[in-house]
Amino acid sequence: MRGETAARLAVHDSGHRGAAAFEPAFGQLYDDVRQLGFDALIYDYTPVPRSLEGELITPSLLRTRNVPDDMVSLWCQSGYYQVDPVQIHALDSCAPFTWSYCRPENTSLRRVLNEQHRPVSHYMQNHNMRCGVTVPLHLPKGGFVTVTAIHTGLDTDNEIETVLARIGLLAHTFQEHVFPLFDEAWYHCRHVHLSPREQECLAWSAEGLTAKEIARKLHRSLATVNLHLNNAARKLGASNRVQAVVRAMHYRLL
């Protein structure tokens, strides 16, 4: 069953002003892509697209229109996003591209599609979302967006090619308009979560302060500071504090 799922997010942000401001613009984008013959629309944003291990990071912002009711939860909670061949190809691309699960050999999917992508491929075909266009947008400070317009027709590959440039222009224009409307919470990578005190201690460590110096600056005991630094390193998968700082910077936690 399909529904209007624009209010859904990968994060709980429905009460934020950014979400309310974003909605009208996203609704207009959906109307625009429908006029070009598409039936569904997906927008996602992640401030840090890959983990240090190379795995795709689940978006902090996800908006959809006219997709199956379970799609958001599958992509954001069941690991489908990490094995989505369209997203994998998009991250290594700069230009809009077409994709098709019916005839992948004729589209960009021929370069990436393999056995590990079978859950996504089956899902998309079973729900009649067999082809479409994706526009990758590499943003300032390392953020990443994809805008994906989906066509449910069977023999529409050639038709999609004719509107590729127009979809690309729509996506870039939309992103330029909505970027200033982003809620502050959307800029935070959710791959790793540090407490405010852990971040503070690690930030001072990045400035070159020792644990003793951090303890004096924060008016906390040395044992407490060491606990925060060790917890941060553990969460980041770091073997020492220097590595913890490097990893925290990758995830934009400092």
Short mmCIF file of C-alpha atoms in Angstrom, two decimals:
data_model
loop_
_atom_site.label_atom_id
_atom_site.label_comp_id
_atom_site.label_asym_id
_atom_site.label_seq_id
_atom_site.Cartn_x
_atom_site.Cartn_y
_atom_site.Cartn_z
CA MET A 1 0.00 0.00 0.00
CA ARG A 2 1.33 3.41 -0.96
CA GLY A 3 0.74 6.64 0.88
CA GLU A 4 1.78 10.24 1.22
CA THR A 5 4.78 9.80 3.48
CA ALA A 6 6.36 13.24 3.39
CA ALA A 7 6.06 13.57 7.15
CA ARG A 8 8.23 10.54 7.71
CA LEU A 9 11.83 10.95 8.73
CA ALA A 10 14.74 8.79 9.64
CA VAL A 11 14.92 10.94 12.77
CA HIS A 12 12.25 12.36 15.08
CA ASP A 13 12.16 15.97 13.97
CA SER A 14 8.49 16.60 13.26
CA GLY A 15 8.34 19.38 15.84
CA HIS A 16 11.23 21.39 14.45
CA ARG A 17 10.71 24.54 12.44
CA GLY A 18 13.04 23.24 9.75
CA ALA A 19 10.73 20.33 9.02
CA ALA A 20 7.71 22.62 8.69
CA ALA A 21 9.57 24.99 6.35
CA PHE A 22 10.87 22.11 4.24
CA GLU A 23 7.48 20.54 3.50
CA PRO A 24 5.96 23.08 1.06
CA ALA A 25 9.10 23.11 -1.07
CA PHE A 26 9.25 19.33 -1.15
CA GLY A 27 5.58 19.19 -2.13
CA GLN A 28 6.27 21.53 -5.03
CA LEU A 29 9.21 19.39 -6.15
CA TYR A 30 6.95 16.34 -6.16
CA ASP A 31 4.42 18.19 -8.32
CA ASP A 32 7.21 19.17 -10.71
CA VAL A 33 8.54 15.63 -11.16
CA ARG A 34 5.00 14.29 -11.63
CA GLN A 35 4.59 16.68 -14.55
CA LEU A 36 7.63 14.99 -16.08
CA GLY A 37 5.94 11.60 -15.82
CA PHE A 38 7.32 10.25 -12.54
CA ASP A 39 5.17 8.65 -9.85
CA ALA A 40 7.27 8.71 -6.66
CA LEU A 41 9.98 10.86 -5.12
CA ILE A 42 12.71 10.29 -2.51
CA TYR A 43 15.02 12.88 -0.96
CA ASP A 44 17.74 12.06 1.54
CA TYR A 45 20.53 13.98 3.22
CA THR A 46 23.46 12.77 5.29
CA PRO A 47 26.13 15.07 6.73
CA VAL A 48 28.72 12.27 6.52
CA PRO A 49 27.99 9.78 3.73
CA ARG A 50 30.45 7.00 4.63
CA SER A 51 31.79 5.48 7.82
CA LEU A 52 35.53 5.10 8.22
CA GLU A 53 35.01 1.46 7.30
CA GLY A 54 33.50 2.53 3.96
CA GLU A 55 29.88 1.66 4.74
CA LEU A 56 27.09 4.02 3.74
CA ILE A 57 25.66 5.93 6.71
CA THR A 58 21.89 6.08 7.09
CA PRO A 59 20.58 9.59 6.27
CA SER A 60 19.73 12.04 9.02
CA LEU A 61 16.93 13.41 6.82
CA LEU A 62 14.64 11.38 4.58
CA ARG A 63 11.53 12.55 2.74
CA THR A 64 9.36 10.44 0.45
CA ARG A 65 6.24 10.71 -1.66
CA ASN A 66 4.09 7.83 -2.92
CA VAL A 67 6.33 4.94 -1.83
CA PRO A 68 5.28 1.76 0.03
CA ASP A 69 4.52 2.23 3.71
CA ASP A 70 7.35 -0.01 4.89
CA MET A 71 10.09 1.44 2.71
CA VAL A 72 11.40 4.04 5.16
CA SER A 73 11.76 1.55 8.00
CA LEU A 74 13.46 -1.02 5.76
CA TRP A 75 15.98 1.49 4.45
CA CYS A 76 16.66 3.23 7.76
CA GLN A 77 16.31 0.44 10.29
CA SER A 78 16.84 -2.85 8.45
CA GLY A 79 20.01 -2.03 6.52
CA TYR A 80 18.55 -1.70 3.03
CA TYR A 81 20.15 1.71 2.59
CA GLN A 82 23.62 0.19 2.97
CA VAL A 83 23.02 -2.27 0.11
CA ASP A 84 21.05 0.03 -2.19
CA PRO A 85 22.98 -0.05 -5.50
CA VAL A 86 21.52 3.28 -6.59
CA GLN A 87 22.86 4.99 -3.47
CA ILE A 88 26.22 3.25 -3.79
CA HIS A 89 26.60 4.41 -7.38
CA ALA A 90 25.35 7.91 -6.56
CA LEU A 91 28.03 8.48 -3.95
CA ASP A 92 30.70 7.92 -6.59
CA SER A 93 28.93 10.06 -9.20
CA CYS A 94 28.59 13.77 -9.91
CA ALA A 95 26.00 13.75 -12.70
CA PRO A 96 22.34 12.64 -12.81
CA PHE A 97 21.91 9.08 -14.00
CA THR A 98 19.14 6.67 -14.95
CA TRP A 99 18.71 3.25 -13.41
CA SER A 100 16.57 0.22 -14.15
CA TYR A 101 16.07 -3.06 -12.31
CA CYS A 102 14.40 -4.56 -15.40
CA ARG A 103 17.32 -3.86 -17.72
CA PRO A 104 20.25 -2.96 -15.45
CA GLU A 105 22.72 -3.71 -18.23
CA ASN A 106 21.45 -0.62 -20.09
CA THR A 107 21.92 1.76 -17.14
CA SER A 108 24.45 2.74 -14.51
CA LEU A 109 23.44 -0.23 -12.33
CA ARG A 110 25.47 -2.54 -14.55
CA ARG A 111 28.61 -1.26 -12.77
CA VAL A 112 27.51 -2.05 -9.23
CA LEU A 113 24.65 -4.56 -9.15
CA ASN A 114 25.56 -7.92 -7.59
CA GLU A 115 24.25 -10.56 -5.21
CA GLN A 116 24.46 -8.43 -2.07
CA HIS A 117 21.96 -5.99 -3.57
CA ARG A 118 19.30 -8.67 -4.12
CA PRO A 119 17.02 -7.57 -1.21
CA VAL A 120 16.76 -4.06 -2.65
CA SER A 121 16.42 -5.25 -6.25
CA HIS A 122 13.61 -7.66 -5.34
CA TYR A 123 11.82 -5.08 -3.24
CA MET A 124 11.89 -2.42 -5.94
CA GLN A 125 10.67 -4.80 -8.63
CA ASN A 126 7.99 -6.36 -6.43
CA HIS A 127 6.61 -2.89 -5.68
CA ASN A 128 6.65 -1.75 -9.30
CA MET A 129 9.47 0.77 -8.79
CA ARG A 130 11.63 -0.60 -11.55
CA CYS A 131 13.30 2.47 -13.03
CA GLY A 132 14.04 6.09 -12.36
CA VAL A 133 16.51 8.95 -12.18
CA THR A 134 18.82 9.84 -9.31
CA VAL A 135 20.61 13.17 -8.92
CA PRO A 136 23.63 13.09 -6.57
CA LEU A 137 24.49 16.38 -4.86
CA HIS A 138 27.83 16.74 -3.08
CA LEU A 139 27.41 19.63 -0.65
CA PRO A 140 29.79 22.00 1.14
CA LYS A 141 31.51 20.55 4.23
CA GLY A 142 31.08 17.00 2.96
CA GLY A 143 27.31 16.59 3.12
CA PHE A 144 25.57 14.43 0.54
CA VAL A 145 22.08 14.48 -0.97
CA THR A 146 20.29 12.30 -3.47
CA VAL A 147 17.06 13.23 -5.21
CA THR A 148 15.42 10.19 -6.79
CA ALA A 149 12.39 10.28 -9.10
CA ILE A 150 10.80 6.89 -9.72
CA HIS A 151 8.74 5.71 -12.69
CA THR A 152 6.41 2.72 -12.37
CA GLY A 153 6.06 2.12 -16.10
CA LEU A 154 7.57 -0.96 -17.72
CA ASP A 155 9.01 0.44 -20.96
CA THR A 156 10.04 3.95 -20.07
CA ASP A 157 13.86 3.86 -20.09
CA ASN A 158 14.13 5.94 -23.26
CA GLU A 159 11.52 8.43 -22.04
CA ILE A 160 13.44 8.95 -18.80
CA GLU A 161 16.62 9.78 -20.70
CA THR A 162 14.86 12.71 -22.38
CA VAL A 163 14.10 14.45 -19.05
CA LEU A 164 17.40 13.68 -17.30
CA ALA A 165 18.72 17.24 -17.60
CA ARG A 166 15.45 18.76 -16.40
CA ILE A 167 15.38 16.53 -13.31
CA GLY A 168 18.97 17.54 -12.59
CA LEU A 169 18.11 21.23 -12.78
CA LEU A 170 15.05 20.76 -10.55
CA ALA A 171 17.13 18.94 -7.93
CA HIS A 172 19.89 21.58 -7.85
CA THR A 173 17.39 24.44 -7.70
CA PHE A 174 15.46 22.71 -4.92
CA GLN A 175 18.59 22.08 -2.85
CA GLU A 176 19.73 25.68 -3.21
CA HIS A 177 16.34 26.82 -1.91
CA VAL A 178 15.96 24.42 1.03
CA PHE A 179 19.52 24.25 2.38
CA PRO A 180 19.08 27.44 4.46
CA LEU A 181 15.88 25.91 5.90
CA PHE A 182 17.64 22.86 7.35
CA ASP A 183 17.13 22.21 11.03
CA GLU A 184 20.32 22.19 13.10
CA ALA A 185 19.65 18.58 14.15
CA TRP A 186 19.92 17.39 10.56
CA TYR A 187 23.58 18.40 10.38
CA HIS A 188 24.58 15.91 13.09
CA CYS A 189 25.88 12.53 12.00
CA ARG A 190 24.07 9.76 13.86
CA HIS A 191 26.52 6.98 13.11
CA VAL A 192 28.25 7.60 16.45
CA HIS A 193 26.73 9.35 19.46
CA LEU A 194 28.89 11.07 22.07
CA SER A 195 27.56 12.77 25.17
CA PRO A 196 28.08 16.55 25.41
CA ARG A 197 30.77 16.03 28.06
CA GLU A 198 32.56 13.41 25.97
CA GLN A 199 32.56 15.78 23.02
CA GLU A 200 33.82 18.63 25.18
CA CYS A 201 36.71 16.61 26.59
CA LEU A 202 37.63 15.30 23.15
CA ALA A 203 37.50 18.81 21.70
CA TRP A 204 39.98 20.04 24.29
CA SER A 205 42.15 17.01 23.59
CA ALA A 206 42.10 18.01 19.91
CA GLU A 207 43.45 21.41 21.01
CA GLY A 208 46.46 19.65 22.53
CA LEU A 209 45.47 19.69 26.19
CA THR A 210 46.40 16.77 28.42
CA ALA A 211 43.82 15.05 30.61
CA LYS A 212 45.15 16.96 33.63
CA GLU A 213 44.81 20.28 31.82
CA ILE A 214 41.28 19.41 30.70
CA ALA A 215 40.36 18.50 34.28
CA ARG A 216 41.57 21.88 35.53
CA LYS A 217 39.77 23.77 32.76
CA LEU A 218 36.46 21.97 33.35
CA HIS A 219 36.80 21.86 37.14
CA ARG A 220 36.42 18.10 37.12
CA SER A 221 38.53 15.33 38.58
CA LEU A 222 41.20 13.67 36.47
CA ALA A 223 39.38 10.35 36.85
CA THR A 224 36.19 11.87 35.44
CA VAL A 225 37.97 13.37 32.43
CA ASN A 226 39.76 10.10 31.72
CA LEU A 227 36.43 8.29 31.92
CA HIS A 228 34.88 10.62 29.34
CA LEU A 229 37.87 10.37 27.02
CA ASN A 230 37.99 6.58 27.28
CA ASN A 231 34.25 6.29 26.66
CA ALA A 232 34.55 8.51 23.60
CA ALA A 233 37.44 6.43 22.24
CA ARG A 234 35.48 3.22 22.80
CA LYS A 235 32.39 4.52 21.01
CA LEU A 236 34.52 5.69 18.10
CA GLY A 237 36.38 2.39 17.86
CA ALA A 238 39.69 4.14 18.52
CA SER A 239 42.73 2.55 20.14
CA ASN A 240 44.07 5.85 21.51
CA ARG A 241 43.07 9.48 21.95
CA VAL A 242 44.77 10.73 18.82
CA GLN A 243 42.83 8.24 16.75
CA ALA A 244 39.66 9.16 18.65
CA VAL A 245 40.12 12.81 17.67
CA VAL A 246 40.67 11.89 14.02
CA ARG A 247 37.58 9.70 13.98
CA ALA A 248 35.46 12.31 15.73
CA MET A 249 36.49 14.89 13.15
CA HIS A 250 35.49 12.53 10.34
CA TYR A 251 32.00 12.24 11.83
CA ARG A 252 31.84 16.01 12.37
CA LEU A 253 31.52 15.64 16.13
CA LEU A 254 34.10 18.33 16.87
#
